[in-house]
Coordinates of C-alpha atoms in Angstrom, one line a residue:
M61 CA -12.5 19.2 -29.5
K62 CA -9.8 17.6 -30.5
S63 CA -7.5 19.5 -33.5
P64 CA -7.5 17.0 -36.7
C65 CA -3.7 16.0 -36.1
R66 CA -4.6 14.6 -32.7
T67 CA -7.3 12.7 -33.9
V68 CA -5.6 11.1 -36.9
F69 CA -2.2 10.5 -34.7
A70 CA -5.0 8.9 -32.0
V71 CA -6.4 6.7 -34.2
A72 CA -2.6 5.6 -36.3
A73 CA -1.7 5.1 -32.5
M74 CA -4.3 2.6 -31.4
L75 CA -3.5 0.6 -34.4
V76 CA 0.4 -0.1 -32.6
L77 CA -0.3 -0.2 -29.3
T78 CA -2.0 -2.8 -27.0
A79 CA -4.7 -1.9 -24.6
C80 CA -3.3 -1.5 -21.1
S81 CA -4.8 -1.4 -17.6
T82 CA -2.8 -0.4 -14.4
T83 CA -3.8 1.4 -11.7
T84 CA -2.5 4.9 -10.8
V85 CA -2.9 7.0 -7.8
F86 CA -2.8 10.8 -7.4
S87 CA 1.2 11.8 -6.2
E88 CA 3.5 9.2 -5.2
P89 CA 2.8 5.3 -6.7
S90 CA 3.3 3.4 -3.8
G91 CA 3.3 -0.1 -5.4
L92 CA 6.3 0.5 -8.0
T93 CA 9.3 -2.1 -7.8
E94 CA 12.9 -1.3 -7.7
S95 CA 14.2 -2.5 -10.8
S96 CA 17.7 -2.8 -11.9
E97 CA 20.0 0.1 -12.2
N98 CA 20.2 -0.2 -15.6
A99 CA 16.9 0.3 -15.9
I100 CA 16.3 2.9 -13.5
T101 CA 18.8 5.3 -15.2
G102 CA 17.0 4.3 -18.8
D103 CA 18.5 4.6 -22.0
A104 CA 17.2 7.8 -24.5
G105 CA 18.1 5.8 -27.6
T106 CA 14.9 3.5 -26.8
V107 CA 12.5 5.7 -27.9
D108 CA 14.3 6.8 -31.4
S109 CA 14.5 2.6 -32.0
I110 CA 10.4 2.5 -31.1
L111 CA 9.6 5.6 -33.9
T112 CA 11.7 3.6 -36.2
Q113 CA 9.6 0.3 -36.1
L114 CA 6.5 2.4 -35.9
H115 CA 8.1 4.4 -39.0
I116 CA 8.1 7.8 -37.3
N117 CA 11.2 10.4 -38.0
S118 CA 12.3 11.3 -34.6
S119 CA 12.9 14.9 -36.4
E120 CA 9.4 15.7 -37.5
E121 CA 7.4 18.6 -36.3
V122 CA 5.3 17.8 -33.0
L123 CA 1.8 17.0 -33.9
A124 CA 0.1 18.9 -31.5
A125 CA -0.6 22.7 -32.2
R126 CA 2.6 24.7 -31.2
T127 CA 0.6 27.9 -30.5
N128 CA 1.8 29.3 -28.0
K129 CA 5.4 30.9 -27.2
A130 CA 7.9 29.4 -24.2
P131 CA 8.0 32.3 -21.9
A132 CA 11.8 33.2 -21.1
D133 CA 13.7 31.1 -19.0
E134 CA 11.1 28.5 -18.8
V135 CA 11.2 25.5 -15.9
R136 CA 11.6 22.2 -17.6
A137 CA 12.4 19.8 -14.8
V138 CA 11.5 16.4 -13.9
W139 CA 10.9 15.0 -10.2
I140 CA 13.1 12.0 -9.1
A141 CA 12.3 10.4 -6.5
Y142 CA 13.7 8.2 -3.8
L143 CA 11.7 5.3 -6.0
D144 CA 14.2 6.6 -8.8
L145 CA 17.4 7.2 -6.5
A146 CA 17.1 3.6 -4.3
P147 CA 18.2 1.4 -7.0
I148 CA 21.2 3.1 -7.7
L149 CA 22.3 3.5 -4.1
K150 CA 21.6 0.5 -2.4
G151 CA 24.9 -1.5 -2.4
K152 CA 26.6 0.5 -5.0
T153 CA 30.1 2.2 -4.6
E154 CA 30.6 6.0 -5.1
A155 CA 32.0 5.5 -8.5
Q156 CA 28.8 3.3 -9.5
F157 CA 26.3 5.7 -8.4
T158 CA 28.1 8.6 -9.8
E159 CA 28.1 6.6 -13.4
S160 CA 24.1 6.0 -12.8
I161 CA 23.1 9.3 -11.8
G162 CA 25.3 11.1 -14.2
Q163 CA 23.4 8.7 -17.2
M164 CA 20.2 9.6 -15.5
Y165 CA 20.8 13.7 -15.9
D166 CA 22.2 13.2 -19.4
N167 CA 18.8 11.3 -20.5
C168 CA 17.2 14.4 -18.8
V169 CA 19.4 17.0 -20.7
S170 CA 18.8 14.7 -24.1
I171 CA 14.9 16.0 -23.9
G172 CA 15.7 19.5 -22.7
L173 CA 15.2 19.5 -19.4
N174 CA 17.1 22.0 -17.6
T175 CA 16.0 21.4 -13.8
V176 CA 16.2 18.2 -11.5
I177 CA 14.5 18.5 -8.1
V178 CA 15.6 14.7 -6.3
Q179 CA 14.0 13.7 -3.2
V180 CA 16.1 13.5 -0.4
R181 CA 14.2 13.5 2.3
P182 CA 11.2 11.5 1.8
F183 CA 10.2 9.9 5.8
G184 CA 12.0 12.1 8.1
D185 CA 15.2 10.9 7.0
S186 CA 18.2 12.0 4.4
F187 CA 20.1 11.2 1.9
Y188 CA 23.2 13.1 2.8
P189 CA 24.7 13.5 6.2
S190 CA 22.6 15.2 8.3
E191 CA 23.3 16.7 12.1
L192 CA 19.0 16.5 12.2
F193 CA 18.0 13.4 10.3
P194 CA 19.1 9.9 10.2
W195 CA 20.3 8.1 6.9
S196 CA 17.6 7.0 5.0
S197 CA 17.2 3.2 4.4
Y198 CA 16.9 3.9 0.5
C199 CA 20.5 4.4 0.7
S200 CA 22.2 1.7 2.4
G201 CA 19.1 -0.5 2.7
T202 CA 19.2 0.0 6.7
L203 CA 17.6 3.2 8.7
G204 CA 20.6 5.1 10.0
K205 CA 23.2 3.4 8.4
A206 CA 25.7 6.0 6.7
L207 CA 27.4 5.6 3.3
S208 CA 30.6 5.9 2.9
Y209 CA 29.8 8.9 0.3
D210 CA 27.5 11.8 0.3
P211 CA 24.7 11.4 -2.6
L212 CA 23.4 15.0 -2.6
A213 CA 27.3 16.3 -3.0
I214 CA 27.9 13.8 -6.1
M215 CA 24.0 14.9 -7.3
V216 CA 25.2 18.5 -7.2
S217 CA 28.2 18.3 -8.9
E218 CA 27.3 16.3 -11.5
A219 CA 23.8 18.3 -11.8
K220 CA 26.1 21.7 -11.9
S221 CA 28.8 20.0 -14.1
R222 CA 26.2 19.6 -16.8
E223 CA 24.3 23.0 -16.4
L224 CA 21.4 22.1 -14.8
K225 CA 19.3 23.2 -11.8
I226 CA 18.9 21.2 -9.0
E227 CA 16.6 21.7 -6.0
A228 CA 16.5 19.1 -3.2
W229 CA 13.3 18.0 -2.5
I230 CA 12.0 17.2 1.2
N231 CA 8.8 15.8 2.9
P232 CA 8.7 18.6 5.7
M233 CA 6.2 16.5 7.9
R234 CA 6.1 12.9 6.9
A235 CA 8.3 10.8 8.8
M236 CA 9.0 7.3 9.3
T237 CA 6.9 4.6 10.9
T238 CA 6.3 3.6 14.4
D239 CA 8.1 0.6 13.8
E240 CA 11.0 2.4 12.2
I241 CA 11.5 4.9 14.7
K242 CA 13.0 2.0 17.2
S243 CA 16.0 1.7 15.4
V244 CA 16.6 5.7 14.9
S245 CA 19.5 6.7 17.4
S246 CA 18.7 9.3 19.9
D247 CA 21.2 11.8 18.8
Y248 CA 18.6 12.9 16.4
P249 CA 15.4 14.8 17.9
I250 CA 12.8 12.7 16.1
R251 CA 14.1 10.2 18.7
K252 CA 13.8 11.7 21.9
W253 CA 10.8 13.3 21.1
Y254 CA 9.0 10.0 20.4
D255 CA 10.5 8.5 23.9
D256 CA 9.4 11.4 26.0
S257 CA 5.7 11.3 26.4
A258 CA 5.0 15.2 26.7
L259 CA 7.1 15.7 23.5
K260 CA 5.7 13.1 21.7
T261 CA 2.3 14.7 22.2
Q262 CA 3.6 18.2 21.5
N263 CA 5.3 17.9 18.5
L264 CA 4.5 14.3 16.4
I265 CA 1.5 13.0 15.4
E266 CA 1.1 9.1 15.3
Y267 CA -1.4 8.5 13.0
D268 CA -2.0 4.7 11.0
G269 CA 0.9 3.6 12.3
R270 CA 3.1 6.8 10.8
L271 CA 4.8 9.6 12.4
Y272 CA 4.2 13.1 11.2
L273 CA 5.9 16.4 12.6
N274 CA 3.1 18.4 14.2
P275 CA 3.1 21.8 12.5
A276 CA 1.4 23.0 15.6
S277 CA 4.6 23.0 17.5
A278 CA 7.0 25.7 17.4
E279 CA 9.5 23.2 18.4
A280 CA 8.7 20.7 15.3
R281 CA 8.6 23.8 12.7
K282 CA 12.1 24.8 13.9
L283 CA 13.7 21.6 13.2
I284 CA 11.9 21.7 10.0
A285 CA 13.0 24.9 8.5
D286 CA 16.4 24.1 10.0
G287 CA 16.3 20.7 7.9
A288 CA 16.2 22.5 4.7
A289 CA 18.9 25.3 6.2
E290 CA 21.5 22.3 6.7
I291 CA 20.8 21.3 3.5
V292 CA 21.3 25.1 2.0
E293 CA 23.9 26.1 3.9
H294 CA 25.8 22.9 2.7
Y295 CA 25.6 22.4 -0.7
D296 CA 24.9 24.6 -4.0
V297 CA 21.5 23.5 -4.8
D298 CA 19.1 26.4 -6.5
G299 CA 16.4 25.5 -4.2
I300 CA 14.1 23.4 -1.7
H301 CA 10.7 21.7 -2.6
I302 CA 8.1 20.5 -1.0
D303 CA 5.5 18.2 -2.3
D304 CA 1.8 17.5 -1.3
Y305 CA 2.4 15.7 2.7
F306 CA 1.5 17.9 4.8
Y307 CA -1.3 17.2 7.6
P308 CA -2.3 13.3 7.0
A309 CA -5.4 13.6 4.3
S310 CA -8.6 14.3 6.5
L311 CA -6.8 13.5 10.0
P312 CA -9.8 13.1 12.3
Y313 CA -9.7 15.9 14.7
S314 CA -9.5 14.1 17.8
Y315 CA -5.6 14.1 16.9
D316 CA -4.6 17.3 17.9
K317 CA -7.8 17.9 20.0
A318 CA -5.8 18.6 22.8
Q319 CA -3.6 21.3 21.1
Y320 CA -6.8 22.9 19.8
N321 CA -8.0 23.3 23.2
A322 CA -5.1 24.6 24.7
Y323 CA -5.3 27.3 21.6
V324 CA -9.1 28.2 22.8
K325 CA -8.3 28.4 25.8
G326 CA -5.2 30.6 25.5
G327 CA -7.6 33.0 23.5
G328 CA -7.3 31.4 19.9
T329 CA -11.1 31.7 17.9
L330 CA -10.1 29.8 14.7
S331 CA -11.9 26.9 13.9
Q332 CA -10.1 23.7 14.2
A333 CA -9.9 23.2 10.5
D334 CA -8.4 27.1 10.0
W335 CA -6.1 26.4 12.9
R336 CA -4.5 23.3 11.4
R337 CA -4.6 25.7 7.9
D338 CA -2.6 28.7 9.8
N339 CA 0.0 26.1 11.1
T340 CA 0.8 24.8 7.9
S341 CA 1.1 28.5 6.8
K342 CA 3.7 29.2 9.8
M343 CA 5.3 26.2 9.4
V344 CA 5.7 26.8 5.1
K345 CA 6.5 30.7 5.6
E346 CA 9.2 30.1 8.2
L347 CA 10.7 27.3 6.3
N348 CA 10.8 29.4 3.4
E349 CA 12.7 32.4 5.5
A350 CA 14.9 30.0 6.8
V351 CA 16.3 29.7 3.0
K352 CA 16.6 32.8 2.1
A353 CA 18.7 33.4 5.6
V354 CA 21.3 31.0 3.9
D355 CA 20.9 32.1 0.5
S356 CA 18.9 35.1 -0.5
S357 CA 19.0 34.0 -4.3
A358 CA 17.7 30.0 -3.5
T359 CA 14.1 29.4 -4.3
F360 CA 11.6 28.2 -2.5
G361 CA 8.6 26.1 -4.1
I362 CA 5.5 24.0 -3.3
S363 CA 3.5 21.2 -5.3
P364 CA -0.1 20.6 -3.9
R365 CA -2.7 19.0 -5.4
G366 CA -4.4 19.6 -8.3
V367 CA -7.8 20.4 -6.7
I368 CA -7.5 23.2 -4.9
S369 CA -10.3 22.2 -2.5
Q370 CA -8.4 19.1 -1.8
N371 CA -5.9 21.4 -0.3
T372 CA -8.3 23.3 1.8
D373 CA -10.4 20.7 3.3
Q374 CA -8.2 17.5 3.6
L375 CA -4.3 18.7 3.7
Y376 CA -5.5 21.6 5.7
I377 CA -3.3 24.1 3.4
D378 CA -4.3 27.5 2.5
V379 CA -2.9 27.9 -1.2
E380 CA -4.6 30.8 -1.7
K381 CA -2.9 32.9 0.6
W382 CA 0.4 31.1 -0.5
C383 CA -0.2 32.8 -4.1
S384 CA -2.0 35.4 -3.5
T385 CA 0.6 36.7 -0.2
P386 CA 4.3 37.4 -0.4
G387 CA 6.7 35.5 1.7
Y388 CA 5.0 32.0 1.5
C389 CA 7.2 30.3 -1.0
D390 CA 8.7 31.8 -5.0
Y391 CA 6.0 29.3 -7.0
I392 CA 3.6 26.8 -6.9
A393 CA 3.4 23.5 -8.8
P394 CA -0.1 22.2 -8.2
Q395 CA 0.0 18.3 -9.5
L396 CA -2.2 18.9 -12.4
Y397 CA -2.7 15.0 -13.3
Y398 CA -5.5 14.9 -15.4
G399 CA -6.3 15.1 -19.3
F400 CA -8.6 17.0 -20.8
E401 CA -11.3 14.4 -21.0
H402 CA -11.4 14.2 -16.9
S403 CA -15.0 14.0 -15.9
T404 CA -14.7 16.4 -13.4
A405 CA -10.8 17.7 -13.3
A406 CA -10.6 18.5 -17.1
Y407 CA -6.6 20.1 -17.4
D408 CA -7.4 23.3 -18.9
T409 CA -10.2 23.8 -16.7
V410 CA -7.9 23.4 -13.7
M411 CA -5.0 25.4 -14.8
K412 CA -7.3 28.3 -15.4
Q413 CA -8.3 28.0 -11.7
W414 CA -4.8 28.0 -10.8
S415 CA -3.9 31.0 -12.9
D416 CA -6.7 33.0 -11.4
L417 CA -5.0 32.0 -7.9
V418 CA -1.8 33.1 -8.2
T419 CA -2.6 36.8 -8.1
C420 CA 1.5 37.6 -6.3
D421 CA 3.9 38.7 -8.2
D422 CA 6.6 37.3 -6.4
V423 CA 5.0 33.7 -6.9
Q424 CA 5.4 31.9 -10.3
L425 CA 3.1 29.3 -11.5
L426 CA 4.9 25.8 -12.4
V427 CA 2.7 23.0 -13.9
G428 CA 3.4 19.2 -12.5
L429 CA 2.3 16.8 -15.6
A430 CA 1.4 13.3 -15.2
A431 CA 4.4 11.5 -17.1
Y432 CA 3.5 8.3 -15.1
K433 CA -0.2 8.2 -16.4
V434 CA 0.9 7.8 -20.4
G435 CA -0.4 4.5 -22.2
Q436 CA -2.5 3.6 -18.8
E437 CA -6.1 4.0 -17.7
D438 CA -7.2 6.7 -15.6
Q439 CA -9.0 5.1 -13.4
Y440 CA -10.2 8.4 -11.4
S441 CA -11.1 10.2 -14.8
G442 CA -14.6 9.3 -15.6
S443 CA -15.6 9.3 -19.4
G444 CA -12.2 10.2 -20.2
K445 CA -10.6 7.0 -18.6
D446 CA -8.5 6.1 -21.9
E447 CA -7.3 9.4 -22.6
W448 CA -4.0 8.2 -21.8
K449 CA -4.4 5.4 -24.1
T450 CA -5.8 6.6 -27.2
D451 CA -4.2 10.0 -27.3
H452 CA -0.4 10.4 -27.2
D453 CA 0.2 14.3 -27.6
I454 CA -1.4 15.2 -24.3
L455 CA 1.9 16.4 -22.5
A456 CA 3.1 18.6 -25.4
H457 CA -1.0 20.0 -26.0
Q458 CA -0.9 20.6 -21.9
I459 CA 2.7 22.2 -21.9
D460 CA 1.0 24.6 -25.3
T461 CA -2.1 25.0 -23.3
S462 CA -0.3 26.5 -20.2
R463 CA 1.9 28.5 -22.0
A464 CA -0.9 31.0 -23.1
Y465 CA -1.3 32.0 -19.0
E466 CA 1.2 35.0 -18.4
N467 CA 2.1 34.0 -15.0
Y468 CA 3.4 30.2 -16.3
G469 CA 6.6 29.5 -15.9
G470 CA 7.5 26.4 -17.0
M471 CA 6.4 22.2 -15.5
I472 CA 7.7 19.5 -14.0
F473 CA 6.9 16.4 -15.1
F474 CA 6.4 13.4 -12.4
R475 CA 8.1 11.0 -12.7
Y476 CA 12.1 9.8 -14.0
E477 CA 11.4 6.3 -14.4
Q478 CA 7.9 6.6 -16.4
I479 CA 9.7 9.0 -18.9
F480 CA 13.2 6.9 -19.5
N481 CA 12.3 3.6 -18.2
P482 CA 8.6 3.1 -18.7
T483 CA 6.7 -0.3 -18.3
S484 CA 6.3 -2.7 -21.6
S485 CA 3.0 -2.1 -21.6
A486 CA 2.8 1.6 -22.0
K487 CA 6.6 1.6 -23.7
E488 CA 5.3 2.7 -27.5
A489 CA 2.6 5.1 -25.9
M490 CA 5.7 6.8 -24.2
A491 CA 7.7 6.8 -27.4
L492 CA 5.0 8.6 -28.9
E493 CA 4.6 10.9 -26.6
K494 CA 8.2 11.6 -25.8
H495 CA 8.5 12.9 -29.6
N496 CA 5.4 15.5 -29.1
F497 CA 6.2 16.9 -26.4
T498 CA 10.4 17.0 -26.5
A499 CA 9.3 19.2 -29.9
L500 CA 8.0 21.6 -27.9
L501 CA 11.3 22.1 -25.4
K502 CA 14.7 22.0 -27.5

């Protein structure tokens, strides 16, 4: 049941907001266009101007009940994805990029965030000079074409100057398309493997026009681990972060049947599904160990899907093991991209499920929050599809709800652009939502 203050505010907000309906997705919206540099970096002052138009004082107390105290050293983070970075990298000088990323960080600090999670390897590529992976096309516009400067070094330096923690976000298994691999230099392992039929079968999975590093291969797992270690060795990052791209969702068993049969022939007794889950657990553990071997203080965190069964049955990852056993990760940050009125995965329900799952004292529970849904219709929410359009303290309420759990350690917002440069149809909704949740962060 909504509190009276939430209900009154929702009614008032309905008078000033226009109805909107856009398609949303579970993790990374794929149909987003790259806007101009100024639009991507955003302007925190826009919020105050909208609140003024709506006759709301930006210094007013949050409208959702503030009942739970923030834990000490609460992580207050935002994902800065390749879609956020590409417009300020492509065709930009070092000085222009430095200014833009600095403005983005200033916006983060202005709302009380203390951590940025920057995506530096989305598709088997890199946003930094790497000996293992080619330059990303999202940097220069061309896969493999180097920049004259190092974006990650700048991102780290600018973050540290603002006392922001910074984690490097990589997608360990997902790589480039089968068309893109043809332009990758044979200096890189992934191209060498692709060109050799035996190594390709052993180390890569080709599915739906895209390549994935195969966690059944010790050689592929080593490349993943070495790639993470390379970042930690050369940059003063506070940690390495991975999200929910593991095996392609519900990958048919035929794609790695030969390797599974070899495993069984060698005496293996696991089912093919359990074998895949064991492969990803090996990959995660080796990745974590590689990070810690370089810098024992660096964190390693994972952001899986919010519905536990989808992780287990579709992505073939054993989140229960990772949350209950030391050695796999320092934190788990499920993508709890659901409102309180979601018909099958209400926020408070899934939050409790994850809190119950995290039983290892070495693992902290963070929550991924759906800033991208603010002001939008949630088409997967059933009867709760209009909640993000009519209620404007959802994120604040989710933060407050999560703080009640002893193993909760913070939140991560997905993603930067939706907070600081929302679409025109969601701009007023985000101004109101931000007004509420930032009151809990300062």
